[in-house]
Short mmCIF file of C-alpha atoms in Angstrom, two decimals:
data_model
loop_
_atom_site.label_atom_id
_atom_site.label_comp_id
_atom_site.label_asym_id
_atom_site.label_seq_id
_atom_site.Cartn_x
_atom_site.Cartn_y
_atom_site.Cartn_z
CA MET A 964 14.27 -15.38 -10.18
CA HIS A 965 16.38 -16.46 -13.16
CA VAL A 966 15.13 -16.13 -16.72
CA THR A 967 16.95 -18.14 -19.32
CA GLY A 968 17.62 -16.73 -22.73
CA THR A 969 17.77 -13.12 -23.82
CA VAL A 970 14.69 -11.01 -23.32
CA PRO A 971 14.76 -7.88 -25.46
CA PRO A 972 13.69 -4.83 -23.50
CA PRO A 973 10.32 -3.51 -24.58
CA ALA A 974 10.20 -0.26 -26.47
CA PRO A 975 9.47 2.62 -24.14
CA ALA A 976 5.88 3.70 -24.27
CA PRO A 977 5.22 7.33 -25.03
CA GLN A 978 5.10 9.37 -21.86
CA GLU A 979 1.74 10.65 -20.73
CA THR A 980 1.98 14.39 -21.28
CA PRO A 981 -1.58 15.71 -21.63
CA ALA A 982 -2.74 18.19 -19.05
CA ALA A 983 -5.26 15.65 -17.79
CA PRO A 984 -5.88 11.95 -18.40
CA ALA A 985 -8.27 11.31 -21.22
CA ASP A 986 -11.63 9.71 -20.87
CA THR A 987 -12.95 6.98 -23.11
CA THR A 988 -13.67 9.43 -25.89
CA GLY A 989 -10.09 10.56 -26.01
CA HIS A 990 -10.84 14.09 -24.78
CA PRO A 991 -9.73 15.46 -21.46
CA GLY A 992 -12.49 14.98 -18.93
CA ARG A 993 -13.53 17.79 -16.64
CA HIS A 994 -13.60 15.23 -13.79
CA ALA A 995 -9.96 14.21 -14.44
CA ARG A 996 -7.22 16.21 -12.79
CA ARG A 997 -3.53 15.48 -12.33
CA PHE A 998 -2.18 15.31 -8.79
CA GLY A 999 0.27 17.86 -7.45
CA LEU A 1000 2.78 17.35 -4.64
CA PRO A 1001 0.27 17.81 -1.76
CA VAL A 1002 -2.21 15.22 -3.09
CA ALA A 1003 0.55 12.79 -4.13
CA THR A 1004 2.08 13.06 -0.65
CA ALA A 1005 -1.36 12.59 0.92
CA LEU A 1006 -1.84 9.49 -1.25
CA VAL A 1007 1.40 7.98 0.06
CA MET A 1008 0.75 8.88 3.71
CA GLY A 1009 -2.92 7.92 3.50
CA ASN A 1010 -2.13 4.49 2.05
CA ILE A 1011 0.66 3.77 4.54
CA ILE A 1012 -1.33 4.95 7.55
CA GLY A 1013 -4.58 3.02 7.48
CA GLY A 1014 -6.18 1.54 10.58
CA GLY A 1015 -3.13 -0.28 11.90
CA ILE A 1016 -1.82 2.80 13.70
CA PHE A 1017 -4.73 2.61 16.14
CA LEU A 1018 -3.76 -0.89 17.31
CA LEU A 1019 0.02 -0.90 16.91
CA PRO A 1020 1.01 0.29 20.41
CA ALA A 1021 -0.95 -2.53 22.08
CA SER A 1022 0.31 -5.07 19.53
CA VAL A 1023 3.99 -4.43 20.26
CA ALA A 1024 3.65 -3.61 23.98
CA PRO A 1025 4.30 -7.25 25.06
CA TYR A 1026 7.86 -6.92 23.71
CA GLY A 1027 8.55 -3.74 25.71
CA THR A 1028 10.03 -0.48 24.54
CA ILE A 1029 12.64 -2.44 22.56
CA SER A 1030 9.93 -2.54 19.88
CA LEU A 1031 10.69 1.13 19.19
CA LEU A 1032 14.01 -0.06 17.74
CA ALA A 1033 12.03 -2.13 15.23
CA PHE A 1034 10.26 1.07 14.17
CA GLY A 1035 13.66 2.63 13.54
CA VAL A 1036 14.95 -0.28 11.46
CA LEU A 1037 11.74 -0.51 9.45
CA THR A 1038 11.74 3.22 8.83
CA VAL A 1039 15.26 3.11 7.40
CA GLY A 1040 14.25 0.28 5.06
CA ALA A 1041 10.99 1.95 4.01
CA ILE A 1042 12.71 5.26 3.21
CA ALA A 1043 15.40 3.40 1.24
CA LEU A 1044 12.62 1.76 -0.78
CA ALA A 1045 10.97 5.17 -1.22
CA LEU A 1046 14.23 6.61 -2.58
CA VAL A 1047 14.54 3.71 -5.02
CA PHE A 1048 11.02 4.37 -6.33
CA GLY A 1049 11.84 8.04 -6.67
CA ARG A 1050 14.97 7.32 -8.75
CA LEU A 1051 13.09 4.82 -10.94
CA ALA A 1052 10.25 7.31 -11.49
CA GLU A 1053 12.78 9.91 -12.65
CA ARG A 1054 13.91 7.44 -15.29
CA ASP A 1055 10.44 6.22 -16.32
CA PRO A 1056 7.49 8.31 -15.07
CA ARG A 1057 4.68 6.15 -16.45
CA THR A 1058 1.63 4.83 -14.59
CA GLY A 1059 2.24 1.37 -13.14
CA GLY A 1060 5.22 1.86 -10.82
CA PRO A 1061 6.96 -1.46 -10.02
CA TYR A 1062 5.29 -3.13 -13.01
CA VAL A 1063 6.77 -0.62 -15.43
CA TYR A 1064 10.23 -0.82 -13.86
CA ALA A 1065 10.31 -4.64 -13.80
CA ARG A 1066 9.07 -5.00 -17.38
CA GLU A 1067 11.47 -2.39 -18.76
CA ALA A 1068 14.43 -4.11 -17.09
CA PHE A 1069 13.59 -7.82 -17.36
CA GLY A 1070 10.83 -8.28 -19.92
CA ASP A 1071 7.17 -9.22 -20.04
CA PHE A 1072 7.16 -12.12 -17.57
CA ALA A 1073 8.78 -10.15 -14.75
CA GLY A 1074 6.46 -7.24 -15.48
CA PHE A 1075 3.43 -9.49 -15.35
CA LEU A 1076 4.51 -11.02 -12.02
CA ALA A 1077 4.92 -7.55 -10.54
CA ALA A 1078 1.48 -6.46 -11.80
CA TRP A 1079 -0.24 -9.69 -10.75
CA ALA A 1080 1.27 -9.73 -7.24
CA TYR A 1081 0.54 -6.07 -6.68
CA TRP A 1082 -3.04 -6.47 -7.84
CA ILE A 1083 -3.56 -9.32 -5.35
CA THR A 1084 -2.08 -7.12 -2.63
CA THR A 1085 -4.52 -4.29 -3.30
CA TRP A 1086 -7.82 -6.13 -3.36
CA VAL A 1087 -7.03 -8.42 -0.43
CA SER A 1088 -5.88 -5.35 1.55
CA ASN A 1089 -9.15 -3.59 0.71
CA ALA A 1090 -11.15 -6.49 2.13
CA ALA A 1091 -8.98 -6.51 5.25
CA LEU A 1092 -9.37 -2.76 5.79
CA ALA A 1093 -13.14 -2.88 5.39
CA VAL A 1094 -13.56 -5.72 7.87
CA ALA A 1095 -11.29 -3.96 10.37
CA ALA A 1096 -13.19 -0.68 9.91
CA VAL A 1097 -16.43 -2.38 10.96
CA GLY A 1098 -14.95 -2.86 14.44
CA TYR A 1099 -14.56 0.92 14.80
CA LEU A 1100 -17.94 1.61 13.22
CA ASP A 1101 -19.50 -0.61 15.88
CA VAL A 1102 -18.39 1.86 18.56
CA LEU A 1103 -20.47 4.57 16.87
CA ILE A 1104 -23.34 2.48 15.43
CA PRO A 1105 -23.89 -1.08 16.69
CA VAL A 1106 -23.43 -3.34 13.65
CA ASN A 1107 -21.56 -6.33 15.06
CA ASP A 1108 -24.58 -7.83 16.82
CA HIS A 1109 -25.41 -9.83 13.71
CA ARG A 1110 -23.02 -11.34 11.16
CA TRP A 1111 -24.92 -10.09 8.10
CA THR A 1112 -25.28 -6.57 9.48
CA ALA A 1113 -21.50 -6.42 9.93
CA CYS A 1114 -20.98 -7.89 6.46
CA LEU A 1115 -23.29 -5.29 4.88
CA ALA A 1116 -21.43 -2.49 6.70
CA ALA A 1117 -18.09 -3.81 5.39
CA LEU A 1118 -19.45 -3.90 1.84
CA VAL A 1119 -20.75 -0.33 2.10
CA LEU A 1120 -17.34 0.82 3.34
CA GLN A 1121 -15.75 -0.74 0.23
CA TRP A 1122 -18.25 0.53 -2.31
CA LEU A 1123 -18.32 4.17 -1.19
CA PRO A 1124 -14.62 4.72 -2.12
CA ALA A 1125 -15.23 2.78 -5.34
CA LEU A 1126 -18.04 5.20 -6.26
CA ALA A 1127 -15.69 8.12 -5.56
CA ASN A 1128 -13.22 6.55 -7.98
CA PHE A 1129 -15.90 6.06 -10.63
CA ALA A 1130 -16.62 9.80 -10.34
CA GLY A 1131 -13.08 10.61 -11.53
CA THR A 1132 -9.58 11.39 -10.30
CA ARG A 1133 -10.70 14.89 -9.36
CA TYR A 1134 -12.89 13.45 -6.62
CA VAL A 1135 -10.36 10.75 -5.65
CA GLY A 1136 -7.77 13.43 -4.93
CA ALA A 1137 -10.25 15.56 -2.99
CA VAL A 1138 -11.39 12.64 -0.80
CA GLN A 1139 -7.79 11.57 -0.21
CA LEU A 1140 -6.64 15.03 0.82
CA VAL A 1141 -9.60 15.69 3.12
CA SER A 1142 -9.49 12.26 4.80
CA THR A 1143 -5.73 12.52 5.36
CA VAL A 1144 -6.06 15.93 7.01
CA LEU A 1145 -9.02 14.85 9.19
CA LYS A 1146 -7.40 11.69 10.46
CA PHE A 1147 -4.15 13.46 11.36
CA VAL A 1148 -5.91 15.82 13.79
CA PRO A 1149 -6.53 13.15 16.47
CA LEU A 1150 -3.33 11.29 15.61
CA LEU A 1151 -1.22 14.40 16.13
CA LEU A 1152 -3.21 15.19 19.29
CA VAL A 1153 -1.91 11.96 20.82
CA ALA A 1154 1.48 11.90 19.08
CA VAL A 1155 2.42 15.47 20.08
CA GLY A 1156 0.07 16.23 22.97
CA GLY A 1157 0.91 12.94 24.66
CA LEU A 1158 4.51 14.04 25.07
CA PHE A 1159 3.33 16.71 27.54
CA PHE A 1160 1.64 14.02 29.67
CA PHE A 1161 4.52 11.57 29.31
CA ASP A 1162 5.30 9.54 32.45
CA PRO A 1163 8.43 7.31 32.26
CA ASP A 1164 6.94 5.00 34.91
CA ASN A 1165 4.32 3.87 32.37
CA LEU A 1166 6.92 2.57 29.92
CA GLY A 1167 7.48 -0.76 31.62
CA PRO A 1168 10.53 -2.93 30.93
CA PHE A 1169 12.81 -2.31 27.96
CA HIS A 1170 12.78 -6.00 27.02
CA ALA A 1171 9.54 -7.49 28.34
CA GLY A 1172 9.63 -10.83 26.55
CA GLY A 1173 12.03 -13.73 26.87
CA GLY A 1174 14.79 -14.64 24.47
CA SER A 1175 17.38 -12.45 22.81
CA ALA A 1176 17.08 -8.74 22.15
CA ILE A 1177 17.54 -9.32 18.40
CA GLY A 1178 14.73 -11.86 18.47
CA ALA A 1179 12.45 -9.36 20.23
CA VAL A 1180 13.20 -6.70 17.59
CA SER A 1181 12.50 -9.16 14.76
CA ALA A 1182 9.31 -10.44 16.38
CA SER A 1183 7.90 -6.95 16.93
CA ALA A 1184 9.01 -5.93 13.43
CA ALA A 1185 7.00 -8.81 11.96
CA ILE A 1186 3.87 -7.26 13.49
CA LEU A 1187 4.72 -3.81 12.14
CA LEU A 1188 5.62 -4.85 8.58
CA PHE A 1189 2.10 -4.68 7.11
CA SER A 1190 1.76 -1.10 8.37
CA TYR A 1191 4.52 0.12 6.02
CA LEU A 1192 2.98 -1.16 2.81
CA GLY A 1193 2.06 1.70 0.48
CA VAL A 1194 5.39 3.47 -0.07
CA GLU A 1195 4.97 2.82 -3.81
CA SER A 1196 1.63 4.68 -4.06
CA ALA A 1197 2.85 7.79 -5.93
CA ALA A 1198 5.00 5.71 -8.30
CA VAL A 1199 2.04 3.48 -9.23
CA SER A 1200 -0.05 6.56 -10.10
CA ALA A 1201 2.82 8.46 -11.79
CA GLY A 1202 0.81 9.00 -14.97
CA GLU A 1203 -1.73 11.03 -12.97
CA VAL A 1204 0.93 13.14 -11.18
CA LYS A 1205 2.07 16.56 -12.34
CA ASP A 1206 5.77 16.65 -13.28
CA PRO A 1207 6.24 13.00 -12.14
CA ARG A 1208 10.02 12.97 -12.59
CA ARG A 1209 10.32 15.39 -9.66
CA THR A 1210 7.05 14.99 -7.80
CA VAL A 1211 6.95 11.19 -7.39
CA GLY A 1212 10.29 10.97 -5.62
CA ARG A 1213 9.59 13.95 -3.35
CA ALA A 1214 6.06 12.80 -2.48
CA THR A 1215 7.25 9.25 -1.78
CA VAL A 1216 10.05 10.28 0.58
CA ILE A 1217 8.04 13.01 2.34
CA GLY A 1218 5.00 10.76 2.70
CA THR A 1219 7.00 7.80 4.02
CA ALA A 1220 9.00 9.92 6.46
CA GLY A 1221 5.84 11.66 7.65
CA ALA A 1222 4.03 8.36 8.21
CA ALA A 1223 7.04 6.94 10.07
CA LEU A 1224 7.19 10.02 12.31
CA VAL A 1225 3.50 9.70 13.19
CA TYR A 1226 3.95 5.97 13.90
CA LEU A 1227 6.94 6.51 16.16
CA LEU A 1228 5.63 9.54 18.07
CA GLY A 1229 2.16 8.04 18.43
CA THR A 1230 3.47 4.77 19.83
CA LEU A 1231 5.94 6.53 22.13
CA SER A 1232 3.20 8.81 23.49
CA VAL A 1233 0.84 5.91 24.13
CA PHE A 1234 3.65 4.01 25.86
CA GLY A 1235 4.22 7.02 28.10
CA THR A 1236 0.58 7.80 28.95
CA VAL A 1237 -0.92 4.32 29.42
CA ASP A 1238 0.41 1.95 32.06
CA HIS A 1239 2.29 -0.95 30.45
CA ASP A 1240 0.24 -3.71 32.09
CA ARG A 1241 -2.98 -2.09 30.93
CA LEU A 1242 -1.63 -1.39 27.45
CA VAL A 1243 -0.78 -5.05 26.82
CA ASP A 1244 -4.48 -5.98 27.10
CA SER A 1245 -5.90 -2.82 25.50
CA GLY A 1246 -8.26 -3.07 22.57
CA ALA A 1247 -8.15 0.68 21.87
CA PRO A 1248 -4.77 2.08 22.99
CA PHE A 1249 -5.28 5.55 21.50
CA SER A 1250 -8.64 5.84 23.29
CA ASP A 1251 -6.94 4.86 26.55
CA ALA A 1252 -4.22 7.46 25.91
CA VAL A 1253 -6.76 10.25 25.31
CA ASN A 1254 -8.70 9.24 28.43
CA ALA A 1255 -5.48 9.24 30.47
CA MET A 1256 -4.52 12.68 29.12
CA PHE A 1257 -7.84 14.47 29.58
CA GLY A 1258 -10.01 12.18 31.67
CA GLY A 1259 -13.51 11.01 30.84
CA ALA A 1260 -14.59 8.31 28.42
CA TRP A 1261 -15.09 10.29 25.21
CA GLY A 1262 -11.78 9.10 23.77
CA GLY A 1263 -13.31 5.89 22.47
CA TRP A 1264 -15.80 7.79 20.31
CA ALA A 1265 -13.21 10.27 19.03
CA VAL A 1266 -10.64 7.63 18.12
CA ALA A 1267 -13.26 5.34 16.57
CA LEU A 1268 -14.36 8.20 14.32
CA ALA A 1269 -10.73 8.99 13.44
CA ALA A 1270 -10.05 5.34 12.63
CA LEU A 1271 -13.14 5.19 10.43
CA VAL A 1272 -12.06 8.31 8.52
CA SER A 1273 -8.53 6.92 8.27
CA MET A 1274 -9.65 3.60 6.83
CA THR A 1275 -12.12 5.18 4.41
CA GLY A 1276 -9.35 7.40 3.06
CA CYS A 1277 -7.02 4.43 2.86
CA LEU A 1278 -9.66 2.43 0.96
CA ASN A 1279 -10.11 5.37 -1.40
CA GLY A 1280 -6.41 5.46 -2.24
CA TRP A 1281 -5.96 1.70 -2.49
CA THR A 1282 -8.99 1.42 -4.78
CA LEU A 1283 -7.31 3.81 -7.22
CA LEU A 1284 -4.01 1.92 -7.02
CA SER A 1285 -5.78 -1.41 -7.48
CA ALA A 1286 -6.81 -0.33 -10.98
CA GLN A 1287 -3.65 1.51 -12.08
CA THR A 1288 -1.27 -1.46 -12.32
CA PRO A 1289 -3.69 -3.72 -14.29
CA TYR A 1290 -4.38 -0.70 -16.51
CA ALA A 1291 -0.69 -0.33 -17.34
CA ALA A 1292 -0.31 -4.08 -17.90
CA ALA A 1293 -3.42 -4.22 -20.10
CA LYS A 1294 -2.04 -1.45 -22.33
CA ASP A 1295 0.97 -3.72 -22.93
CA GLY A 1296 -1.20 -6.78 -23.63
CA LEU A 1297 -0.30 -8.58 -20.39
CA PHE A 1298 -3.75 -8.20 -18.76
CA PRO A 1299 -7.16 -8.51 -20.45
CA ALA A 1300 -7.86 -5.49 -22.68
CA ALA A 1301 -10.93 -4.49 -20.63
CA PHE A 1302 -8.62 -3.31 -17.82
CA ALA A 1303 -7.27 -0.60 -20.18
CA ARG A 1304 -10.62 1.18 -20.45
CA ARG A 1305 -10.53 4.51 -18.70
CA ARG A 1306 -13.23 7.07 -17.97
CA ARG A 1307 -12.72 10.43 -16.27
CA GLY A 1308 -9.09 9.52 -15.68
CA VAL A 1309 -9.90 6.27 -13.81
CA PRO A 1310 -9.59 2.68 -15.14
CA THR A 1311 -13.21 1.88 -14.32
CA VAL A 1312 -13.11 -1.84 -15.20
CA GLY A 1313 -10.14 -2.34 -12.89
CA VAL A 1314 -11.94 -0.54 -10.07
CA GLY A 1315 -15.09 -2.58 -10.66
CA VAL A 1316 -13.37 -5.97 -10.80
CA THR A 1317 -11.27 -5.16 -7.75
CA VAL A 1318 -14.18 -4.07 -5.56
CA VAL A 1319 -16.19 -7.15 -6.61
CA LEU A 1320 -13.31 -9.50 -5.70
CA ALA A 1321 -12.76 -7.71 -2.39
CA SER A 1322 -16.50 -7.91 -1.69
CA LEU A 1323 -16.58 -11.65 -2.39
CA LEU A 1324 -13.62 -12.16 -0.06
CA THR A 1325 -15.39 -10.08 2.60
CA VAL A 1326 -18.57 -12.16 2.32
CA TYR A 1327 -16.47 -15.33 2.50
CA ASN A 1328 -14.80 -14.06 5.66
CA TYR A 1329 -18.12 -13.46 7.40
CA THR A 1330 -19.80 -16.65 6.19
CA SER A 1331 -16.85 -18.93 7.02
CA GLY A 1332 -16.85 -17.79 10.64
CA SER A 1333 -13.10 -18.32 10.82
CA ALA A 1334 -10.97 -15.27 11.51
CA LYS A 1335 -7.77 -17.29 11.10
CA VAL A 1336 -8.34 -17.89 7.38
CA PHE A 1337 -8.72 -14.18 6.83
CA GLU A 1338 -5.65 -13.35 8.94
CA VAL A 1339 -3.54 -15.61 6.73
CA LEU A 1340 -4.89 -13.83 3.65
CA VAL A 1341 -3.96 -10.48 5.19
CA LEU A 1342 -0.41 -11.74 5.77
CA VAL A 1343 -0.40 -12.91 2.14
CA THR A 1344 -0.56 -9.24 1.15
CA THR A 1345 2.71 -8.65 3.01
CA PHE A 1346 4.32 -11.38 0.94
CA THR A 1347 2.74 -10.50 -2.41
CA ALA A 1348 3.74 -6.84 -1.99
CA THR A 1349 7.39 -7.87 -1.69
CA VAL A 1350 7.34 -9.38 -5.19
CA PRO A 1351 6.97 -6.00 -6.97
CA TYR A 1352 9.21 -4.40 -4.30
CA LEU A 1353 12.01 -6.87 -4.99
CA LEU A 1354 11.57 -6.69 -8.76
CA ALA A 1355 11.66 -2.88 -8.70
CA THR A 1356 14.75 -2.89 -6.48
CA ALA A 1357 16.36 -5.47 -8.75
CA ALA A 1358 15.60 -3.21 -11.73
CA GLN A 1359 17.43 -0.35 -10.02
CA ILE A 1360 20.43 -2.61 -9.27
CA PHE A 1361 20.34 -3.81 -12.89
CA HIS A 1362 20.50 -0.23 -14.19
CA LEU A 1363 23.33 0.66 -11.82
CA LEU A 1364 25.43 -2.32 -12.91
CA SER A 1365 24.54 -2.41 -16.61
CA GLY A 1366 27.04 0.27 -17.59
CA HIS A 1367 24.52 2.32 -19.59
CA ARG A 1368 25.53 5.91 -18.92
CA ASP A 1369 22.17 7.23 -20.09
CA ARG A 1370 20.45 5.31 -17.26
CA VAL A 1371 22.83 6.07 -14.40
CA ASP A 1372 23.89 9.27 -12.65
CA ARG A 1373 27.57 8.42 -12.14
CA ALA A 1374 27.96 11.12 -9.48
CA ARG A 1375 25.35 9.30 -7.38
CA LEU A 1376 26.34 5.72 -8.26
CA ALA A 1377 27.75 4.72 -4.87
CA ARG A 1378 24.90 6.30 -2.92
CA ASP A 1379 22.25 4.76 -5.18
CA ALA A 1380 23.91 1.34 -4.86
CA VAL A 1381 23.87 1.49 -1.05
CA ILE A 1382 20.24 2.62 -1.00
CA ALA A 1383 19.20 -0.14 -3.42
CA SER A 1384 21.00 -2.75 -1.29
CA VAL A 1385 19.21 -1.57 1.87
CA ALA A 1386 15.86 -1.62 0.02
CA ALA A 1387 16.52 -5.18 -1.19
CA ALA A 1388 17.37 -6.34 2.36
CA PHE A 1389 14.22 -4.64 3.65
CA SER A 1390 12.08 -6.42 1.03
CA LEU A 1391 13.55 -9.81 1.96
CA TRP A 1392 12.86 -9.04 5.62
CA LEU A 1393 9.23 -8.42 4.66
CA VAL A 1394 9.09 -11.96 3.23
CA ALA A 1395 10.54 -13.43 6.43
CA GLY A 1396 8.11 -11.44 8.56
CA ALA A 1397 5.09 -12.71 6.62
CA GLY A 1398 5.61 -16.22 7.98
CA TYR A 1399 5.60 -19.69 6.43
CA ALA A 1400 1.82 -19.99 6.01
CA ALA A 1401 1.53 -16.65 4.23
CA VAL A 1402 4.47 -17.40 1.92
CA TYR A 1403 2.91 -20.78 1.09
CA GLN A 1404 -0.45 -19.19 0.25
CA GLY A 1405 1.22 -16.35 -1.62
CA VAL A 1406 3.21 -18.72 -3.83
CA LEU A 1407 -0.07 -20.44 -4.81
CA PHE A 1408 -1.47 -17.04 -5.85
CA LEU A 1409 1.66 -16.36 -7.91
CA LEU A 1410 1.57 -19.77 -9.61
CA ALA A 1411 -2.07 -19.15 -10.57
CA GLY A 1412 -0.82 -15.95 -12.17
CA VAL A 1413 1.71 -17.90 -14.24
CA LEU A 1414 -1.20 -19.74 -15.88
CA VAL A 1415 -2.93 -16.44 -16.63
CA HIS A 1416 0.30 -15.14 -18.18
CA ALA A 1417 0.52 -18.25 -20.36
CA VAL A 1418 -2.95 -17.55 -21.78
CA MET A 1419 -2.24 -13.85 -22.38
CA ALA A 1420 1.18 -14.58 -23.97
CA ALA A 1421 -0.38 -17.18 -26.26
CA ARG A 1422 -3.02 -14.68 -27.41
CA LYS A 1423 -0.32 -12.14 -28.22
CA GLN A 1424 1.63 -14.71 -30.26
CA ARG A 1425 -1.41 -16.06 -32.13
CA PRO A 1426 -1.01 -15.36 -35.89
CA LYS A 1427 -3.51 -12.94 -37.34
CA ALA A 1428 -5.97 -14.20 -39.95
CA PRO A 1429 -5.08 -13.05 -43.48
CA ALA A 1430 -7.09 -10.05 -44.69
CA GLY A 1431 -10.09 -10.90 -46.83
CA GLY A 1432 -9.66 -14.56 -45.93
#
């Protein structure tokens, strides 16, 4: 993106230093509590690891074990992006993450695009997670027999995390920490325990599909891309994190590396415990792995419950993030002022608007009867997420090349430049993996945002009426 003219950098906003975020009265709320390293790390891992982990092994099995190379490449890119967010948070530890970094480096328009694209990513992702969670809920309680029963279940799964957010950041952090711990018990059971039941004969061919090896890695990577969204979680909520200059970077890297390790070990264990031909057609690969390890048919129930807990925790974290970026943008006059209202440490209007939009999209998905429309919208989130990723990475490159010594650690210049370049390449690969249809739809969403920005910019420039006039 090229912006003509000179855009003066906005004045830095005062850093948020109170012991707890204020409520609407301006006093610290007893329901507001700043996140430490454990909760911030859980937020990152919980948002990266949603429900996709429970289907990934079967999704990439048709490409063979060469798909494990795609995990490796994606992990390198995701950690590079995590390191970039950590460095940017050291420089500017305000709530908003990519929005704050893009606006500080390139001005209001770039900041708005980052906030708008990220906001779209969050509420569309919430709708996708809720609909996917219904499939696991159906294993425990039959809800898919009727369209409206399934729709109601999806709406309940969205509104419960929203209510936790309305209760305050104290409860958001508690739900996130508990759900992350609970879902990792069965995941680690398969990821670690499966290695003891590993049978190389189950792996199947290294390159199962036709075409080139590079093509197979790229094709399997395209399936895995959506599963790595969420590395920015701690940076977006930096204003609610204790000692954000240190904690955000550490939580982001630890959370991303931990999620990648679970992904890789879990997929490898499933590959080694479930026969390849069976895995290709599996609808519940982790259930099949547990059944193969211990026998019986209880794995389906256990994994369904784990997936439900996983997705509920993921919805809880994404609901918080969905309100944080509009909150930061509203404080700067780039989003409607209502999004800046905060109660008990949570931007309640942002949470409310987001859950309503996600609910409407969910109802549309069930009433349209077309899964393909919804799948395209899910892929749109992969594309829209790359907009703030690329803008944040570009902000880091801008700081490294600008020559401002107060913004750059010269001892780490070369290393930071390499990391930023890898993160930029990773973000562009995310765009390619989203596909033509998703990029087309995503551009339409972004262009709609340009019109919103025009209205908000005009309101900021409107001359004030003379006093007493």
